[in-house]
Short mmCIF file of C-alpha atoms and ligand atoms in Angstrom, two decimals:
data_model
loop_
_atom_site.label_atom_id
_atom_site.label_comp_id
_atom_site.label_asym_id
_atom_site.label_seq_id
_atom_site.Cartn_x
_atom_site.Cartn_y
_atom_site.Cartn_z
CA UNK A 1 -1.77 10.37 24.98
CA UNK A 2 0.22 13.46 25.97
CA UNK A 3 2.35 15.03 23.23
CA UNK A 4 4.71 17.96 23.74
CA UNK A 5 6.72 19.35 20.83
CA UNK A 6 9.78 21.42 21.75
CA UNK A 7 10.50 23.95 19.01
CA UNK A 8 11.67 27.49 18.37
CA UNK A 9 8.64 27.85 16.00
CA UNK A 10 5.62 26.81 18.11
CA UNK A 11 3.24 28.80 15.84
CA UNK A 12 3.88 26.24 13.09
CA UNK A 13 1.67 23.87 15.11
CA UNK A 14 -1.32 26.22 15.61
CA UNK A 15 -3.12 24.94 12.48
CA UNK A 16 -1.93 21.38 13.01
CA UNK A 17 -3.84 20.86 16.29
CA UNK A 18 -7.10 22.33 14.96
CA UNK A 19 -7.90 20.24 11.87
CA UNK A 20 -9.18 16.80 10.94
CA UNK A 21 -8.50 13.65 12.94
CA UNK A 22 -5.92 15.39 15.18
CA UNK A 23 -8.49 17.97 16.22
CA UNK A 24 -11.12 15.28 16.86
CA UNK A 25 -8.65 13.24 18.94
CA UNK A 26 -8.07 16.31 21.13
CA UNK A 27 -11.80 17.09 21.39
CA UNK A 28 -12.58 13.49 22.40
CA UNK A 29 -9.84 13.46 25.04
CA UNK A 30 -7.58 10.91 23.32
CA UNK A 31 -4.82 13.45 22.73
CA UNK A 32 -3.41 16.38 24.67
CA UNK A 33 -1.04 18.18 22.30
CA UNK A 34 1.09 21.25 22.87
CA UNK A 35 3.97 23.07 21.23
CA UNK A 36 6.53 24.35 23.76
CA UNK A 37 8.62 27.40 22.86
CA UNK A 38 12.27 26.56 23.61
CA UNK A 39 13.08 30.27 23.51
CA UNK A 40 10.90 30.83 26.60
CA UNK A 41 13.47 28.77 28.56
CA UNK A 42 16.47 30.86 27.52
CA UNK A 43 17.64 32.97 30.45
CA UNK A 44 19.69 35.70 28.78
CA UNK A 45 18.21 39.05 27.81
CA UNK A 46 18.01 38.20 24.10
CA UNK A 47 16.55 34.68 24.61
CA UNK A 48 19.34 33.08 22.55
CA UNK A 49 18.82 29.38 21.66
CA UNK A 50 21.81 28.76 19.34
CA UNK A 51 25.57 29.26 19.39
CA UNK A 52 28.68 28.73 17.25
CA UNK A 53 30.08 25.19 16.97
CA UNK A 54 33.21 24.28 18.98
CA UNK A 55 35.98 23.48 16.52
CA UNK A 56 34.69 26.05 14.03
CA UNK A 57 32.80 25.59 10.80
CA UNK A 58 29.70 27.15 9.38
CA UNK A 59 26.22 27.01 10.82
CA UNK A 60 24.95 27.11 14.38
CA UNK A 61 24.15 24.53 17.06
CA UNK A 62 21.18 24.54 19.44
CA UNK A 63 22.43 25.46 22.92
CA UNK A 64 21.94 22.79 25.58
CA UNK A 65 20.69 24.90 28.54
CA UNK A 66 17.31 26.12 27.17
CA UNK A 67 16.58 22.64 25.76
CA UNK A 68 17.47 20.95 29.08
CA UNK A 69 15.20 23.35 30.99
CA UNK A 70 12.31 22.75 28.58
CA UNK A 71 12.85 18.97 28.70
CA UNK A 72 12.94 18.86 32.51
CA UNK A 73 9.72 20.89 32.72
CA UNK A 74 7.92 18.57 30.29
CA UNK A 75 9.25 15.39 31.94
CA UNK A 76 7.98 16.59 35.29
CA UNK A 77 4.55 17.13 33.75
CA UNK A 78 4.61 13.71 31.96
CA UNK A 79 7.07 11.37 33.70
CA UNK A 80 6.17 8.35 31.54
CA UNK A 81 6.88 10.07 28.22
CA UNK A 82 9.49 8.91 25.70
CA UNK A 83 11.79 11.66 24.36
CA UNK A 84 12.30 11.65 20.59
CA UNK A 85 14.78 13.73 18.63
CA UNK A 86 13.80 14.53 15.04
CA UNK A 87 17.05 14.39 13.07
CA UNK A 88 18.26 13.33 9.59
CA UNK A 89 20.51 10.80 11.38
CA UNK A 90 17.58 9.04 13.03
CA UNK A 91 15.99 5.65 12.46
CA UNK A 92 13.78 5.79 9.35
CA UNK A 93 10.17 6.30 10.42
CA UNK A 94 7.71 3.58 9.37
CA UNK A 95 4.19 2.34 10.09
CA UNK A 96 5.77 -0.10 12.54
CA UNK A 97 7.47 2.74 14.44
CA UNK A 98 4.13 4.57 14.52
CA UNK A 99 2.44 1.51 16.03
CA UNK A 100 5.16 1.23 18.69
CA UNK A 101 4.86 4.90 19.64
CA UNK A 102 1.05 4.67 19.77
CA UNK A 103 1.43 2.39 22.80
CA UNK A 104 3.20 5.09 24.87
CA UNK A 105 1.47 7.29 27.46
CA UNK A 106 3.36 10.39 26.35
CA UNK A 107 5.79 11.63 23.70
CA UNK A 108 8.19 14.58 23.89
CA UNK A 109 9.54 15.70 20.50
CA UNK A 110 12.66 17.80 20.11
CA UNK A 111 12.67 19.65 16.76
CA UNK A 112 16.18 20.50 15.67
CA UNK A 113 16.99 23.62 13.68
CA UNK A 114 20.34 24.87 12.33
CA UNK A 115 22.99 22.11 12.16
CA UNK A 116 21.46 20.18 15.06
CA UNK A 117 21.39 20.04 18.85
CA UNK A 118 24.35 19.84 21.27
CA UNK A 119 25.35 16.16 21.54
CA UNK A 120 25.08 16.16 25.35
CA UNK A 121 21.32 16.70 25.06
CA UNK A 122 21.14 13.53 22.96
CA UNK A 123 23.18 11.57 25.52
CA UNK A 124 21.31 12.81 28.55
CA UNK A 125 17.68 12.96 27.41
CA UNK A 126 16.93 11.25 24.11
CA UNK A 127 15.35 7.77 23.95
CA UNK A 128 15.20 7.54 20.15
CA UNK A 129 16.30 9.53 17.10
CA UNK A 130 13.86 9.54 14.17
CA UNK A 131 14.18 10.62 10.52
CA UNK A 132 11.20 10.70 8.15
CA UNK A 133 13.27 9.88 5.05
CA UNK A 134 16.39 10.56 3.05
CA UNK A 135 15.88 14.16 1.96
CA UNK A 136 17.07 17.40 3.52
CA UNK A 137 14.57 19.64 5.31
CA UNK A 138 15.19 22.85 7.25
CA UNK A 139 14.13 21.56 10.67
CA UNK A 140 12.34 18.91 12.67
CA UNK A 141 8.91 20.58 12.91
CA UNK A 142 7.32 19.06 9.79
CA UNK A 143 8.81 15.63 10.65
CA UNK A 144 7.31 15.88 14.17
CA UNK A 145 3.91 16.67 12.62
CA UNK A 146 4.28 13.67 10.31
CA UNK A 147 5.03 11.37 13.25
CA UNK A 148 2.24 12.77 15.48
CA UNK A 149 -0.22 12.47 12.57
CA UNK A 150 0.67 8.82 11.93
CA UNK A 151 0.62 7.94 15.65
CA UNK A 152 -2.60 9.74 16.64
CA UNK A 153 -4.78 7.78 14.22
CA UNK A 154 -3.50 4.53 15.79
CA UNK A 155 -4.62 5.46 19.33
CA UNK A 156 -7.56 3.16 20.16
CA UNK A 157 -10.86 5.00 19.71
CA UNK A 158 -9.51 7.86 17.54
CA UNK A 159 -10.69 6.36 14.24
CA UNK A 160 -14.31 5.25 14.14
CA UNK A 161 -15.41 2.06 12.40
CA UNK A 162 -15.50 4.03 9.12
CA UNK A 163 -11.73 4.00 8.54
CA UNK A 164 -10.26 1.61 11.06
CA UNK A 165 -6.49 1.40 11.43
CA UNK A 166 -6.71 -2.40 11.17
CA UNK A 167 -7.77 -1.94 7.50
CA UNK A 168 -4.68 0.15 6.69
CA UNK A 169 -2.94 -1.02 3.56
CA UNK A 170 0.50 -0.79 5.16
CA UNK A 171 -0.76 -2.77 8.16
CA UNK A 172 -1.04 -5.86 5.92
CA UNK A 173 1.73 -4.93 3.47
CA UNK A 174 -0.37 -4.27 0.34
CA UNK A 175 -1.33 -1.01 -1.34
CA UNK A 176 -5.03 -0.27 -1.45
CA UNK A 177 -7.29 -1.05 -4.40
CA UNK A 178 -8.68 1.83 -6.47
CA UNK A 179 -11.64 3.76 -5.05
CA UNK A 180 -14.73 5.06 -6.86
CA UNK A 181 -17.76 7.16 -5.97
CA UNK A 182 -20.63 8.67 -7.98
CA UNK A 183 -21.19 9.35 -10.80
CA UNK A 184 -21.10 5.90 -12.39
CA UNK A 185 -19.89 7.44 -15.67
CA UNK A 186 -17.40 10.30 -15.27
CA UNK A 187 -16.43 11.85 -18.63
CA UNK A 188 -16.68 8.46 -20.35
CA UNK A 189 -14.81 6.49 -17.66
CA UNK A 190 -17.04 3.95 -15.94
CA UNK A 191 -16.89 2.36 -12.50
CA UNK A 192 -16.07 -1.40 -12.68
CA UNK A 193 -19.40 -3.32 -12.89
CA UNK A 194 -18.59 -5.68 -10.03
CA UNK A 195 -18.65 -2.75 -7.55
CA UNK A 196 -22.30 -2.09 -8.52
CA UNK A 197 -23.30 -5.77 -8.40
CA UNK A 198 -24.16 -5.94 -4.68
CA UNK A 199 -22.27 -9.27 -4.59
CA UNK A 200 -20.11 -8.76 -1.50
CA UNK A 201 -17.96 -11.85 -2.02
CA UNK A 202 -17.23 -10.83 -5.62
CA UNK A 203 -16.44 -7.27 -4.49
CA UNK A 204 -14.04 -8.53 -1.79
CA UNK A 205 -12.36 -10.77 -4.40
CA UNK A 206 -12.04 -7.84 -6.87
CA UNK A 207 -10.56 -5.60 -4.16
CA UNK A 208 -7.94 -8.16 -3.17
CA UNK A 209 -6.97 -8.73 -6.83
CA UNK A 210 -6.85 -4.98 -7.46
CA UNK A 211 -4.67 -4.48 -4.35
CA UNK A 212 -2.31 -7.26 -5.42
CA UNK A 213 -1.91 -6.06 -9.01
CA UNK A 214 -1.41 -2.46 -7.90
CA UNK A 215 1.24 -3.48 -5.37
CA UNK A 216 2.95 -5.69 -7.99
CA UNK A 217 3.09 -2.79 -10.48
CA UNK A 218 3.85 0.15 -8.14
CA UNK A 219 5.67 -1.34 -5.13
CA UNK A 220 7.06 -4.81 -5.93
CA UNK A 221 9.45 -4.38 -2.98
CA UNK A 222 6.46 -4.71 -0.61
CA UNK A 223 5.61 -8.15 -2.02
CA UNK A 224 9.15 -9.46 -1.50
CA UNK A 225 8.93 -8.84 2.27
CA UNK A 226 5.51 -10.41 2.63
CA UNK A 227 3.93 -13.80 3.37
CA UNK A 228 1.03 -14.48 0.97
CA UNK A 229 -2.28 -15.84 2.24
CA UNK A 230 -3.80 -18.94 0.60
CA UNK A 231 -6.34 -16.70 -1.17
CA UNK A 232 -3.55 -14.52 -2.58
CA UNK A 233 -1.59 -17.53 -3.79
CA UNK A 234 -4.74 -18.71 -5.59
CA UNK A 235 -4.95 -15.31 -7.35
CA UNK A 236 -1.25 -15.34 -8.30
CA UNK A 237 -1.63 -18.88 -9.73
CA UNK A 238 -4.67 -17.78 -11.74
CA UNK A 239 -2.66 -14.87 -13.24
CA UNK A 240 0.25 -17.18 -13.94
CA UNK A 241 -2.11 -19.56 -15.77
CA UNK A 242 -3.67 -16.68 -17.74
CA UNK A 243 -0.21 -15.47 -18.81
CA UNK A 244 0.76 -19.02 -19.85
CA UNK A 245 -2.41 -19.25 -21.96
CA UNK A 246 -1.68 -15.88 -23.56
CA UNK A 247 1.85 -16.97 -24.50
CA UNK A 248 0.52 -20.24 -25.96
CA UNK A 249 -2.07 -18.44 -28.09
CA UNK A 250 0.53 -15.90 -29.29
CA UNK A 251 3.09 -18.49 -30.34
CA UNK A 252 0.41 -20.66 -31.98
CA UNK A 253 -0.59 -17.68 -34.15
CA UNK A 254 2.91 -16.88 -35.40
CA UNK A 255 3.48 -17.80 -39.06
CA UNK A 256 6.47 -20.06 -38.18
CA UNK A 257 4.65 -21.79 -35.29
CA UNK A 258 5.03 -25.24 -36.93
CA UNK A 259 8.78 -24.91 -37.59
CA UNK A 260 9.71 -25.67 -33.98
CA UNK A 261 10.69 -22.12 -32.71
C1 9D3 B 1 23.33 21.71 6.13
C2 9D3 B 1 23.02 20.77 7.26
N1 9D3 B 1 23.07 19.39 6.98
C3 9D3 B 1 24.18 18.81 6.34
C4 9D3 B 1 23.67 17.99 5.18
C5 9D3 B 1 22.71 18.65 8.16
C6 9D3 B 1 21.31 18.91 8.46
C7 9D3 B 1 20.94 19.36 9.71
C8 9D3 B 1 19.61 19.63 9.99
C9 9D3 B 1 20.32 18.71 7.50
C10 9D3 B 1 18.97 18.97 7.80
C11 9D3 B 1 18.64 19.44 9.03
C12 9D3 B 1 17.21 19.73 9.33
N2 9D3 B 1 16.41 18.51 9.23
C13 9D3 B 1 15.84 17.97 10.30
O1 9D3 B 1 15.94 18.50 11.37
C14 9D3 B 1 15.14 16.71 10.15
C15 9D3 B 1 14.93 15.86 9.01
C16 9D3 B 1 15.32 15.97 7.64
O2 9D3 B 1 15.96 16.92 7.18
N3 9D3 B 1 14.97 14.95 6.79
C17 9D3 B 1 14.26 13.87 7.19
N4 9D3 B 1 13.88 13.73 8.45
C18 9D3 B 1 14.21 14.72 9.34
S1 9D3 B 1 13.83 14.71 10.95
C19 9D3 B 1 14.56 16.15 11.26
#
């Protein structure tokens, strides 16, 4: 996949391309990433990329001409690419959006700064507007890194068998179970016995239960959107039965349990 990020701060990406999975994807030829300096496409002596808004008001707007020049250059280099504008007004980014973008041959990101980009750039060039969430940042560079990071690991071949994207918790709508490594006893806290049992069926069952209970406690909204498997329904029924039993035992032990309350 070809990725070009149009920005007035290309140096922000220098460390991004050279670490972890992103770096490996580049080394293995799955990703060709570059940050393009919008300022290099400004034609005036001072390389100006912003200007005052028509109609007045505070703040500045990104000028259309340097952006259009940069976009045309990148589109010529990668004609199949989708052009994405990072903006607080965009569609909320999700794992599903990441999966859609991972199927593209190329992506061109426009990182806004100041109050935003001239609207005619949006009309003429942009295929989709993306936000990474409802909070205010100072520009689109970190959001573009977030999107590239989430997309790159979904490109076939980028993740080995070790941590396959198919096993992602968000791919099946549950949070992940807790993880443990050595030592078995860390400052008095022990690893659950079942994980040391070597019983793979029991371990798989524990992991599913742990994922379900964690999702129920931390992100109940994820369960509402989701279709349970038969195995999960069996687990939920078992909990329901255990809670019923607990209530029965409790009420049977109360001093007034024979008085009909
Ligand atoms: C003072 C300016 N704002 C009025 C509330 C508008 C505004 C413009 C530009 C606010 C933030 C920004 C810079 N942010 C981004 O470019 C951005 C962003 C974000 O702030 N939050 C979540 N996702 C994104 S994607 C791009």
